[in-house]
Short mmCIF file of C-alpha atoms and ligand atoms in Angstrom, two decimals:
data_model
loop_
_atom_site.label_atom_id
_atom_site.label_comp_id
_atom_site.label_asym_id
_atom_site.label_seq_id
_atom_site.Cartn_x
_atom_site.Cartn_y
_atom_site.Cartn_z
CA UNK A 1 0.05 0.16 0.15
CA UNK A 2 1.15 3.60 -0.56
CA UNK A 3 0.80 7.45 1.01
CA UNK A 4 1.26 9.94 -1.26
CA UNK A 5 2.28 12.93 0.42
CA UNK A 6 0.78 15.52 -0.04
CA UNK A 7 -3.11 13.97 -0.08
CA UNK A 8 -5.38 14.50 2.39
CA UNK A 9 -7.62 11.91 2.00
CA UNK A 10 -6.50 8.82 0.66
CA UNK A 11 -9.15 5.95 0.16
CA UNK A 12 -8.83 2.16 -0.42
CA UNK A 13 -11.10 -0.32 -1.21
CA UNK A 14 -10.33 -3.93 -0.08
CA UNK A 15 -11.94 -6.12 -1.35
CA UNK A 16 -12.96 -9.10 1.86
CA UNK A 17 -13.23 -12.20 1.29
CA UNK A 18 -15.57 -13.11 4.16
CA UNK A 19 -18.38 -10.65 2.92
CA UNK A 20 -17.54 -9.30 -0.38
CA UNK A 21 -17.40 -5.88 1.91
CA UNK A 22 -15.48 -2.21 1.01
CA UNK A 23 -12.95 -1.27 3.84
CA UNK A 24 -11.41 2.32 3.35
CA UNK A 25 -8.76 3.83 4.98
CA UNK A 26 -7.76 7.69 4.45
CA UNK A 27 -5.76 9.72 5.82
CA UNK A 28 -5.32 13.05 6.97
CA UNK A 29 -2.96 13.04 9.77
CA UNK A 30 -0.22 11.58 12.13
CA UNK A 31 -1.27 11.10 15.66
CA UNK A 32 1.97 11.13 17.92
CA UNK A 33 2.45 8.49 21.15
CA UNK A 34 2.82 9.06 24.42
CA UNK A 35 4.87 7.65 27.50
CA UNK A 36 4.87 6.92 30.63
CA UNK A 37 5.75 10.74 31.65
CA UNK A 38 4.24 12.07 34.53
CA UNK A 39 3.54 16.12 34.33
CA UNK A 40 3.67 16.71 37.57
CA UNK A 41 5.34 15.61 40.63
CA UNK A 42 4.92 17.00 44.24
CA UNK A 43 4.27 15.71 48.12
CA UNK A 44 1.01 15.46 49.46
CA UNK A 45 -0.34 16.76 52.44
CA UNK A 46 0.86 14.01 54.24
CA UNK A 47 4.30 13.40 53.07
CA UNK A 48 3.40 10.73 49.64
CA UNK A 49 4.83 11.52 47.06
CA UNK A 50 1.72 13.57 44.50
CA UNK A 51 1.54 12.14 40.35
CA UNK A 52 -0.92 14.78 38.40
CA UNK A 53 -1.32 14.19 34.99
CA UNK A 54 -4.33 16.36 33.00
CA UNK A 55 -5.31 13.63 30.22
CA UNK A 56 -7.79 15.12 27.43
CA UNK A 57 -9.65 12.88 25.78
CA UNK A 58 -9.53 13.13 21.94
CA UNK A 59 -10.90 12.51 18.28
CA UNK A 60 -7.67 12.22 16.42
CA UNK A 61 -6.59 9.65 12.81
CA UNK A 62 -4.93 6.73 13.87
CA UNK A 63 -3.54 3.85 11.50
CA UNK A 64 -4.32 1.40 12.98
CA UNK A 65 -2.70 -0.92 10.34
CA UNK A 66 0.22 -0.15 7.37
CA UNK A 67 -2.48 1.80 5.06
CA UNK A 68 -4.96 1.91 7.05
CA UNK A 69 -6.73 5.34 8.86
CA UNK A 70 -9.40 5.11 11.12
CA UNK A 71 -11.06 8.02 13.38
CA UNK A 72 -10.55 6.69 16.99
CA UNK A 73 -11.06 8.51 20.60
CA UNK A 74 -8.30 8.97 22.76
CA UNK A 75 -6.79 9.49 26.13
CA UNK A 76 -3.49 12.13 25.27
CA UNK A 77 -3.86 11.50 21.58
CA UNK A 78 -3.01 8.16 21.46
CA UNK A 79 -4.44 4.27 21.57
CA UNK A 80 -3.09 3.28 23.99
CA UNK A 81 -4.01 6.28 26.05
CA UNK A 82 -1.80 8.64 27.96
CA UNK A 83 0.25 5.35 29.65
CA UNK A 84 -0.08 6.29 34.14
CA UNK A 85 2.85 4.72 35.78
CA UNK A 86 3.09 4.97 39.30
CA UNK A 87 4.67 3.11 42.52
CA UNK A 88 2.89 1.44 45.48
CA UNK A 89 2.33 4.58 47.74
CA UNK A 90 1.94 7.30 45.52
CA UNK A 91 -1.31 9.41 45.36
CA UNK A 92 -3.08 10.02 41.96
CA UNK A 93 -4.82 12.23 40.62
CA UNK A 94 -5.64 12.51 37.38
CA UNK A 95 -7.84 15.63 35.92
CA UNK A 96 -9.86 14.14 32.02
CA UNK A 97 -10.28 17.03 30.47
CA UNK A 98 -13.43 16.25 27.56
CA UNK A 99 -13.41 17.05 24.13
CA UNK A 100 -14.96 14.44 22.19
CA UNK A 101 -18.84 15.21 21.14
CA UNK A 102 -19.84 12.38 23.27
CA UNK A 103 -19.52 12.21 27.61
CA UNK A 104 -16.75 9.78 28.95
CA UNK A 105 -15.59 8.60 32.62
CA UNK A 106 -12.54 6.92 33.34
CA UNK A 107 -12.67 3.52 35.23
CA UNK A 108 -9.54 1.63 36.80
CA UNK A 109 -10.97 -1.65 36.23
CA UNK A 110 -9.67 -3.65 38.56
CA UNK A 111 -7.72 -1.22 40.83
CA UNK A 112 -9.29 -0.90 44.61
CA UNK A 113 -10.13 3.27 44.18
CA UNK A 114 -13.14 4.73 46.61
CA UNK A 115 -16.55 3.75 45.31
CA UNK A 116 -16.39 7.71 44.58
CA UNK A 117 -13.40 7.34 42.23
CA UNK A 118 -14.69 4.40 39.66
CA UNK A 119 -15.78 5.94 36.68
CA UNK A 120 -19.44 4.49 36.30
CA UNK A 121 -22.62 6.29 34.99
CA UNK A 122 -25.71 6.24 37.33
CA UNK A 123 -23.49 4.70 40.18
CA UNK A 124 -20.81 6.48 40.69
CA UNK A 125 -20.48 9.86 38.92
CA UNK A 126 -22.42 11.70 36.22
CA UNK A 127 -20.79 11.03 32.57
CA UNK A 128 -18.24 13.94 32.08
CA UNK A 129 -19.97 15.69 29.39
CA UNK A 130 -18.21 17.15 26.26
CA UNK A 131 -16.35 20.41 26.98
CA UNK A 132 -16.01 19.22 30.86
CA UNK A 133 -13.71 17.86 33.35
CA UNK A 134 -13.52 15.96 36.20
CA UNK A 135 -10.58 14.99 38.53
CA UNK A 136 -9.68 11.31 39.43
CA UNK A 137 -7.76 11.22 43.07
CA UNK A 138 -6.69 8.17 45.04
CA UNK A 139 -4.17 6.67 46.79
CA UNK A 140 -2.09 3.95 44.21
CA UNK A 141 -2.33 1.39 47.03
CA UNK A 142 -1.76 -1.87 45.87
CA UNK A 143 1.56 -2.82 42.84
CA UNK A 144 0.71 -4.26 40.00
CA UNK A 145 -0.69 -4.72 35.39
CA UNK A 146 -3.80 -3.14 36.07
CA UNK A 147 -5.42 -0.19 32.76
CA UNK A 148 -8.51 1.88 32.70
CA UNK A 149 -11.22 3.12 30.65
CA UNK A 150 -14.36 5.07 29.45
CA UNK A 151 -17.32 3.28 31.20
CA UNK A 152 -19.68 5.84 29.45
CA UNK A 153 -21.81 3.68 26.10
CA UNK A 154 -18.55 2.03 26.88
CA UNK A 155 -18.88 -1.02 23.97
CA UNK A 156 -19.06 1.34 21.72
CA UNK A 157 -16.18 3.75 23.96
CA UNK A 158 -13.60 1.10 24.64
CA UNK A 159 -14.00 -0.26 21.25
CA UNK A 160 -12.69 3.39 19.57
CA UNK A 161 -10.41 3.53 21.73
CA UNK A 162 -10.40 5.19 24.97
CA UNK A 163 -7.79 3.11 26.98
CA UNK A 164 -5.01 3.54 28.42
CA UNK A 165 -2.05 1.46 31.38
CA UNK A 166 -1.85 1.95 34.34
CA UNK A 167 0.92 0.12 36.09
CA UNK A 168 2.20 0.50 40.01
CA UNK A 169 5.52 -0.28 40.54
CA UNK A 170 5.82 -2.45 43.70
CA UNK A 171 7.86 -0.37 46.42
CA UNK A 172 10.52 -3.32 46.97
CA UNK A 173 10.42 -5.44 43.64
CA UNK A 174 9.89 -9.24 43.98
CA UNK A 175 10.80 -9.65 40.52
CA UNK A 176 13.96 -8.05 39.52
CA UNK A 177 14.15 -7.36 35.46
CA UNK A 178 16.18 -5.22 33.52
CA UNK A 179 13.31 -3.79 30.80
CA UNK A 180 9.99 -4.20 30.91
CA UNK A 181 7.53 -3.61 28.71
CA UNK A 182 3.85 -2.91 28.59
CA UNK A 183 1.18 -4.74 25.36
CA UNK A 184 -2.10 -3.80 25.16
CA UNK A 185 -4.05 -6.26 23.11
CA UNK A 186 -7.21 -5.17 20.93
CA UNK A 187 -9.37 -5.60 17.72
CA UNK A 188 -10.85 -3.33 15.32
CA UNK A 189 -13.64 -3.13 12.55
CA UNK A 190 -12.20 -0.87 9.67
CA UNK A 191 -15.04 -0.46 7.01
CA UNK A 192 -17.60 1.61 5.53
CA UNK A 193 -19.28 4.01 8.21
CA UNK A 194 -20.96 5.69 5.80
CA UNK A 195 -21.44 7.54 2.13
CA UNK A 196 -17.65 7.83 1.54
CA UNK A 197 -17.05 8.53 5.55
CA UNK A 198 -14.50 6.06 6.47
CA UNK A 199 -13.94 4.59 10.49
CA UNK A 200 -13.49 1.74 12.53
CA UNK A 201 -17.17 1.15 13.39
CA UNK A 202 -18.26 0.38 16.55
CA UNK A 203 -19.95 -2.88 17.34
CA UNK A 204 -23.85 -2.10 18.42
CA UNK A 205 -26.81 -4.88 18.22
CA UNK A 206 -28.17 -2.12 17.01
CA UNK A 207 -26.13 -0.91 13.80
CA UNK A 208 -25.38 -4.79 13.27
CA UNK A 209 -25.07 -5.22 9.24
CA UNK A 210 -26.87 -7.75 8.51
CA UNK A 211 -24.91 -8.92 5.05
CA UNK A 212 -22.50 -10.28 5.76
CA UNK A 213 -23.21 -12.50 6.24
CA UNK A 214 -25.41 -12.72 9.09
CA UNK A 215 -28.76 -14.79 8.89
CA UNK A 216 -28.14 -18.92 8.74
CA UNK A 217 -29.34 -20.77 6.62
CA UNK A 218 -32.39 -22.20 9.05
CA UNK A 219 -33.27 -18.24 9.39
CA UNK A 220 -31.84 -17.76 13.04
CA UNK A 221 -29.36 -14.38 13.27
CA UNK A 222 -26.05 -15.18 13.20
CA UNK A 223 -24.96 -15.88 16.64
CA UNK A 224 -22.77 -12.23 18.05
CA UNK A 225 -19.24 -14.22 18.85
CA UNK A 226 -19.58 -15.89 15.01
CA UNK A 227 -19.91 -12.24 13.65
CA UNK A 228 -17.59 -10.97 16.04
CA UNK A 229 -15.33 -13.14 14.23
CA UNK A 230 -16.19 -11.89 11.02
CA UNK A 231 -16.34 -8.35 11.30
CA UNK A 232 -13.79 -7.31 13.68
CA UNK A 233 -11.25 -7.64 10.68
CA UNK A 234 -7.38 -6.23 12.28
CA UNK A 235 -5.51 -7.15 15.45
CA UNK A 236 -3.92 -4.11 17.23
CA UNK A 237 -1.49 -4.41 20.15
CA UNK A 238 -0.26 -1.55 21.33
CA UNK A 239 -2.47 0.34 18.59
CA UNK A 240 -0.54 -1.30 15.32
CA UNK A 241 -0.33 -4.40 13.12
CA UNK A 242 1.75 -5.29 11.03
CA UNK A 243 5.13 -3.76 9.87
CA UNK A 244 4.23 -1.38 11.55
CA UNK A 245 4.27 -3.45 15.71
CA UNK A 246 7.53 -1.90 17.52
CA UNK A 247 9.92 -4.82 17.87
CA UNK A 248 10.94 -5.27 21.95
CA UNK A 249 14.00 -4.34 21.86
CA UNK A 250 16.94 -6.65 24.92
CA UNK A 251 19.87 -7.49 24.74
CA UNK A 252 21.34 -10.78 25.49
CA UNK A 253 20.47 -12.46 28.96
CA UNK A 254 18.32 -9.27 30.33
CA UNK A 255 15.25 -10.60 32.27
CA UNK A 256 12.40 -8.49 31.11
CA UNK A 257 8.70 -8.63 32.26
CA UNK A 258 6.22 -8.36 29.55
CA UNK A 259 3.30 -7.16 31.40
CA UNK A 260 -0.24 -8.11 28.26
CA UNK A 261 -2.98 -6.81 29.40
CA UNK A 262 -6.21 -7.47 26.67
CA UNK A 263 -8.37 -4.70 26.01
CA UNK A 264 -10.52 -6.56 23.10
CA UNK A 265 -13.39 -8.17 23.58
CA UNK A 266 -12.37 -11.31 22.32
CA UNK A 267 -9.77 -13.93 23.88
CA UNK A 268 -6.20 -13.79 23.13
CA UNK A 269 -3.81 -17.11 22.82
CA UNK A 270 -0.40 -15.04 23.20
CA UNK A 271 2.59 -17.42 22.46
CA UNK A 272 6.56 -17.30 23.18
CA UNK A 273 7.55 -18.52 19.79
CA UNK A 274 10.13 -21.24 21.73
CA UNK A 275 11.03 -18.83 24.41
CA UNK A 276 10.90 -19.96 28.45
CA UNK A 277 8.99 -18.37 30.87
CA UNK A 278 7.64 -18.12 33.37
CA UNK A 279 3.94 -16.35 34.35
CA UNK A 280 5.25 -13.89 37.93
CA UNK A 281 1.80 -11.95 37.74
CA UNK A 282 -2.12 -12.10 36.55
CA UNK A 283 -4.55 -9.37 37.20
CA UNK A 284 -2.15 -7.34 39.78
CA UNK A 285 -1.16 -9.87 41.81
CA UNK A 286 1.64 -12.21 41.97
CA UNK A 287 1.46 -15.65 40.83
CA UNK A 288 3.18 -17.95 43.35
CA UNK A 289 6.91 -19.02 42.79
CA UNK A 290 5.84 -21.20 39.34
CA UNK A 291 8.52 -23.30 37.10
CA UNK A 292 9.25 -21.96 33.69
CA UNK A 293 7.56 -23.39 30.86
CA UNK A 294 8.42 -23.64 27.12
CA UNK A 295 5.22 -22.81 24.23
CA UNK A 296 2.80 -22.71 26.21
CA UNK A 297 -0.33 -20.64 25.14
CA UNK A 298 -2.01 -17.51 27.73
CA UNK A 299 -5.30 -17.94 27.26
CA UNK A 300 -5.77 -13.85 28.15
CA UNK A 301 -9.45 -13.21 28.64
CA UNK A 302 -10.95 -10.04 28.17
CA UNK A 303 -10.05 -7.65 30.77
CA UNK A 304 -7.23 -9.56 32.30
CA UNK A 305 -4.16 -9.18 32.62
CA UNK A 306 -0.77 -11.51 32.86
CA UNK A 307 2.65 -10.24 33.89
CA UNK A 308 5.30 -12.61 32.06
CA UNK A 309 9.55 -12.63 32.74
CA UNK A 310 11.73 -14.44 30.41
CA UNK A 311 15.95 -14.04 30.12
CA UNK A 312 16.36 -13.31 26.65
CA UNK A 313 19.28 -15.93 24.20
CA UNK A 314 20.73 -15.20 22.04
CA UNK A 315 18.09 -15.55 19.11
CA UNK A 316 15.84 -13.48 18.08
CA UNK A 317 12.37 -14.89 18.40
CA UNK A 318 8.66 -13.70 17.70
CA UNK A 319 5.28 -13.49 19.92
CA UNK A 320 1.84 -14.69 17.47
CA UNK A 321 -2.11 -15.18 18.42
CA UNK A 322 -3.15 -18.30 18.34
CA UNK A 323 -6.96 -17.41 17.68
CA UNK A 324 -7.35 -18.83 14.35
CA UNK A 325 -9.37 -16.41 13.06
CA UNK A 326 -7.06 -14.47 9.81
CA UNK A 327 -7.14 -11.25 11.77
CA UNK A 328 -4.87 -12.06 14.71
CA UNK A 329 -1.85 -13.12 11.87
CA UNK A 330 -1.76 -9.19 11.93
CA UNK A 331 -0.33 -9.23 15.33
CA UNK A 332 3.33 -10.84 15.18
CA UNK A 333 5.96 -9.21 17.88
CA UNK A 334 9.33 -8.98 17.53
CA UNK A 335 11.73 -9.70 20.21
CA UNK A 336 14.58 -7.84 19.01
CA UNK A 337 18.55 -9.68 20.91
CA UNK A 338 20.47 -7.26 19.92
CA UNK A 339 23.69 -8.95 18.04
CA UNK A 340 21.65 -11.48 16.72
CA UNK A 341 20.85 -10.52 12.75
CA UNK A 342 18.76 -13.33 12.37
CA UNK A 343 15.85 -11.71 12.70
CA UNK A 344 13.80 -10.97 9.30
CA UNK A 345 10.35 -11.07 9.46
CA UNK A 346 8.45 -13.06 12.13
CA UNK A 347 5.32 -14.63 11.04
CA UNK A 348 2.92 -16.70 12.99
CA UNK A 349 4.80 -20.10 13.07
CA UNK A 350 0.51 -21.29 13.34
CA UNK A 351 1.66 -24.82 15.24
CA UNK A 352 -0.92 -26.21 17.69
CA UNK A 353 0.66 -24.90 21.24
CA UNK A 354 -1.68 -25.65 24.39
CA UNK A 355 -3.10 -23.23 26.75
CA UNK A 356 -1.02 -22.94 30.17
CA UNK A 357 -3.71 -24.27 33.37
CA UNK A 358 -3.33 -21.11 35.49
CA UNK A 359 -5.66 -24.24 37.65
CA UNK A 360 -2.96 -25.88 38.11
CA UNK A 361 0.18 -24.81 36.52
CA UNK A 362 2.00 -22.68 39.58
CA UNK A 363 3.06 -25.66 41.94
CA UNK A 364 1.12 -25.07 45.66
CA UNK A 365 -0.38 -26.68 49.10
CA UNK A 366 -3.78 -26.09 47.06
CA UNK A 367 -6.59 -23.12 48.07
CA UNK A 368 -8.30 -23.11 51.37
CA UNK A 369 -11.74 -22.73 51.52
CA UNK A 370 -12.44 -22.04 54.55
CA UNK A 371 -16.03 -22.84 54.32
CA UNK A 372 -17.23 -20.26 56.52
CA UNK A 373 -19.05 -18.43 53.93
CA UNK A 374 -21.95 -15.03 54.90
CA UNK A 375 -23.98 -15.80 51.80
CA UNK A 376 -22.82 -17.53 48.40
CA UNK A 377 -25.36 -17.30 45.38
CA UNK A 378 -25.04 -19.55 41.98
CA UNK A 379 -24.61 -17.43 39.25
CA UNK A 380 -25.33 -19.36 35.63
CA UNK A 381 -24.53 -17.35 32.41
CA UNK A 382 -25.85 -17.68 29.58
CA UNK A 383 -27.63 -16.11 25.97
CA UNK A 384 -31.29 -15.80 24.41
CA UNK A 385 -32.57 -14.16 21.52
CA UNK A 386 -35.30 -12.02 22.42
CA UNK A 387 -37.93 -10.45 19.46
CA UNK A 388 -35.16 -11.19 17.20
CA UNK A 389 -32.30 -9.33 19.55
CA UNK A 390 -29.69 -11.61 20.80
CA UNK A 391 -29.22 -10.50 24.87
CA UNK A 392 -27.09 -12.26 27.34
CA UNK A 393 -28.21 -12.99 30.80
CA UNK A 394 -27.72 -13.87 34.82
CA UNK A 395 -30.03 -16.43 35.39
CA UNK A 396 -31.68 -15.60 32.84
CA UNK A 397 -32.16 -12.06 32.99
CA UNK A 398 -30.61 -8.89 31.90
CA UNK A 399 -29.28 -5.71 33.36
CA UNK A 400 -31.25 -3.58 35.29
CA UNK A 401 -32.88 -6.71 36.30
CA UNK A 402 -30.47 -8.81 37.26
CA UNK A 403 -30.38 -9.90 40.66
CA UNK A 404 -27.73 -7.43 43.32
CA UNK A 405 -25.77 -9.16 45.72
CA UNK A 406 -25.96 -7.23 48.70
CA UNK A 407 -23.42 -7.44 51.09
CA UNK A 408 -22.28 -6.02 54.59
CA UNK A 409 -18.70 -4.58 55.20
CA UNK A 410 -17.00 -7.70 56.38
CA UNK A 411 -18.57 -10.27 55.05
CA UNK A 412 -17.39 -13.21 53.02
CA UNK A 413 -19.07 -13.77 49.72
CA UNK A 414 -19.25 -17.07 47.60
CA UNK A 415 -19.87 -16.39 44.04
CA UNK A 416 -20.27 -20.06 41.94
CA UNK A 417 -20.20 -18.69 37.87
CA UNK A 418 -21.66 -21.33 35.91
CA UNK A 419 -21.24 -20.89 31.54
CA UNK A 420 -24.46 -22.45 30.30
CA UNK A 421 -23.49 -21.00 27.11
CA UNK A 422 -20.98 -20.58 23.58
CA UNK A 423 -19.41 -18.39 24.08
CA UNK A 424 -16.43 -16.37 27.05
CA UNK A 425 -17.35 -14.66 29.99
CA UNK A 426 -14.76 -13.18 31.27
CA UNK A 427 -16.05 -12.23 34.62
CA UNK A 428 -15.05 -8.45 35.89
CA UNK A 429 -16.02 -7.82 39.87
CA UNK A 430 -15.20 -3.81 40.12
CA UNK A 431 -12.96 -2.08 43.37
CA UNK A 432 -12.02 -5.90 44.66
CA UNK A 433 -9.98 -9.04 44.32
CA UNK A 434 -11.87 -12.43 44.63
CA UNK A 435 -9.99 -16.59 44.77
CA UNK A 436 -11.21 -18.41 42.31
CA UNK A 437 -11.50 -21.73 44.55
CA UNK A 438 -12.56 -24.32 42.47
CA UNK A 439 -12.94 -25.70 38.87
CA UNK A 440 -15.30 -27.85 37.33
CA UNK A 441 -15.36 -28.71 40.94
CA UNK A 442 -12.00 -29.47 41.96
CA UNK A 443 -10.22 -27.18 44.05
CA UNK A 444 -7.29 -25.06 42.91
CA UNK A 445 -4.01 -27.02 43.02
CA UNK A 446 -1.92 -23.96 42.83
CA UNK A 447 -2.64 -20.97 46.40
CA UNK A 448 -3.79 -18.06 45.98
CA UNK A 449 -4.97 -17.36 42.66
CA UNK A 450 -6.48 -14.40 42.84
CA UNK A 451 -8.08 -11.83 40.53
CA UNK A 452 -10.54 -9.00 39.29
CA UNK A 453 -11.88 -10.64 35.64
CA UNK A 454 -12.28 -14.36 34.85
CA UNK A 455 -12.00 -15.97 32.32
CA UNK A 456 -15.14 -18.60 32.52
CA UNK A 457 -15.39 -20.77 28.98
CA UNK A 458 -18.46 -22.32 28.16
CA UNK A 459 -18.76 -25.55 29.77
CA UNK A 460 -16.12 -24.06 33.08
CA UNK A 461 -17.84 -23.31 36.44
CA UNK A 462 -15.93 -21.54 38.70
CA UNK A 463 -16.08 -20.85 42.81
CA UNK A 464 -15.28 -17.71 43.52
CA UNK A 465 -14.42 -15.91 47.67
CA UNK A 466 -14.60 -12.27 47.93
CA UNK A 467 -14.08 -9.86 51.22
CA UNK A 468 -15.89 -7.24 51.09
CA UNK A 469 -13.97 -4.91 51.81
CA UNK A 470 -14.35 -1.77 49.77
CA UNK A 471 -17.59 0.00 50.43
CA UNK A 472 -19.72 1.14 47.76
CA UNK A 473 -22.12 0.05 45.16
CA UNK A 474 -19.46 -2.10 42.16
CA UNK A 475 -19.71 -3.13 38.60
CA UNK A 476 -20.19 -6.93 38.36
CA UNK A 477 -20.25 -8.28 34.66
CA UNK A 478 -19.02 -9.74 31.72
CA UNK A 479 -15.51 -7.14 29.69
CA UNK A 480 -16.76 -8.13 26.82
CA UNK A 481 -18.67 -5.88 26.84
CA UNK A 482 -20.72 -6.40 24.08
CA UNK A 483 -21.83 -9.05 26.03
CA UNK A 484 -22.40 -6.76 29.08
CA UNK A 485 -24.07 -4.34 26.78
CA UNK A 486 -26.61 -7.01 25.91
CA UNK A 487 -27.52 -7.64 29.92
CA UNK A 488 -24.61 -9.98 30.99
CA UNK A 489 -24.68 -7.23 34.31
CA UNK A 490 -25.31 -7.62 38.05
CA UNK A 491 -23.95 -5.47 40.48
CA UNK A 492 -22.53 -5.69 44.47
CA UNK A 493 -25.47 -3.42 46.85
CA UNK A 494 -23.13 -2.53 49.62
CA UNK A 495 -26.18 -2.34 52.18
CA UNK A 496 -24.13 -0.77 54.89
CA UNK A 497 -22.61 2.35 52.30
CA UNK A 498 -23.91 5.87 51.84
CA UNK A 499 -21.48 7.80 49.35
CA UNK A 500 -22.76 11.13 47.97
CA UNK A 501 -23.76 10.07 44.61
CA UNK A 502 -27.23 9.16 43.77
CA UNK A 503 -27.25 5.55 42.44
CA UNK A 504 -29.86 5.51 39.70
CA UNK A 505 -29.56 2.26 38.04
CA UNK A 506 -32.14 3.73 35.30
CA UNK A 507 -29.56 5.57 33.96
CA UNK A 508 -28.04 2.64 32.51
CA UNK A 509 -25.16 3.86 30.59
CA UNK A 510 -22.43 2.29 31.73
CU1 C2O B 1 -12.94 -2.71 32.80
CU2 C2O B 1 -16.71 -2.19 34.24
O1 C2O B 1 -15.06 -2.43 33.66
CU1 CU B 2 -19.42 -12.76 27.60
#
C-alpha cells in the first residue's frame, strides 16, 4: 500500500473475502504516541508523592494498520492512551478533560479505588459532558498491572480506543528485571461508516450490518460471537498491527518483563515462540513461584492481565496469536536480541500449542476454602434471543433486572459462575479482588490465584470468593462489553454504604 504525500484523504477499497464488503482507509494527519511521563510530581499534605496528569479525551486520526487510517477516540491523543505509571503508595490525581462530542469517564479496571472514583455513570458519578472535566484522586495502595477505560457507553467507547495502561510499580521489587514492556491487545473493524466516510465502526447490536452472512440457512440470526469474528478484521498491539508493530529490543541475558493487557473483547491466545518464560502475576496479583515453561499459550480473556518474565537468550523470537482467526495474523511482535542478525520478518508459526492452565500451573499447597461464607450465590451465564435480538443473561435476567449481590462490610461472599452458553465470559468485579476456589468442582491446586477478571469458558464452572472490604456499589459483569451491553451485568451493593452520589440504575449508561 502506498502513502502519497500531500494527499489529504486517501481512500482504499479492499475486498474482504468473507463478505464482499469494502474497507476504506483515509489519511489525514499523524497522531503521536505518548510515553509514561508524569506531568507533575510534588508531595501531598500527608507527605506522599503526588503524581498528577491532565488527560484530554479527544478524537484523532490513527493508522491502526499499514495504510489504514481511521478516526479513534483517545485519552491524550494516542491508542493506547497516556500510560500512567506510579509507585505503590503514591497519591494519583488525573484530571480528565473531555474534548469529545460524547460524555466520557475513566474506570480504573481492577483497581481498589474508593467507590466515588470508579467512573461508572449512574452508579458512582455523572458522565463527564463534552467541554467538562473531572478529577480522579486516589492512593495507589497495591502494585501491579492494571488499565483504565471509559465506562460510558463502554461497548462503543472502549472499542473506539478509550483505554490506557495503569501500572503501579511495587515499593520493593520481588521480580527484578532489566527492562519491561507493556502490551495492550485490541480488535478493530475497519469498514465503511457511511457515504464515502470511513472509520472504525463500533459494534453495537443496533447497527450490525446483516449483509455479511448475518443470516444462517435456518433463518436464525447469526450468533453474535460468530459475527464478531468476521467484523473485527484487524487486531492490534499498542494500537498498531502488522509491520508497524514496534519490535521489543532486548540484550542477551537480560531479564525482561512483559505486561499483557487484553483491552479488546475477544480471548487472545498469546504465544512466545520457543522462549522459556514464567507467569509472575495475573490481574496485578503475584502468582506463586511458578516453573518456567516453553511453548504454552496464554489464554487472556477480555480485561485480564498476565505478567511474564523471561531471560533473553541469544536468538530473536516472535510473539504471535493462536486465536485461529484471519485477523489474528496481523499481530506478530518481534523480540529482537541485540547482536542477533537472524531476525528477519517474524511470522505466525501455526503450531498447535497447548494452553497454560493457571488452575494447575503454580504448584502450591492448595486453596483452603474455609467454608465460612456469609452468603453464596450461583450465577448461570447464558444467552438467548428476545424478539430477534440476542441478549446475554445472568440467571435468565438482563441488566438492570439482574439480581444484585447485597453485602455488608466485612462479609465473605462466594459466587459460583456457571457458563451454560457457547461463548467466553470473562467476568469482572469492580473494586475488589477475588480468590479462585475451584474449577469444575476441583479445588485449585496452585495457591492464591487472585483475580478481578476471570475467563469462564463454555461449559466451565468456577467458584470464587471475595471479602467485602471496599464499601460502595460495584459493577460485576462480563468484559466482552458487547455481552455486558446486551444484559450480562449485575452489581454488588453494600447495605451499609451511603455515598454522596445518588445511585440510579435506570440511567443505564454503563
Ligand atoms: Cu473494565 Cu466495568 O469494566
Ligand atoms: Cu460474556
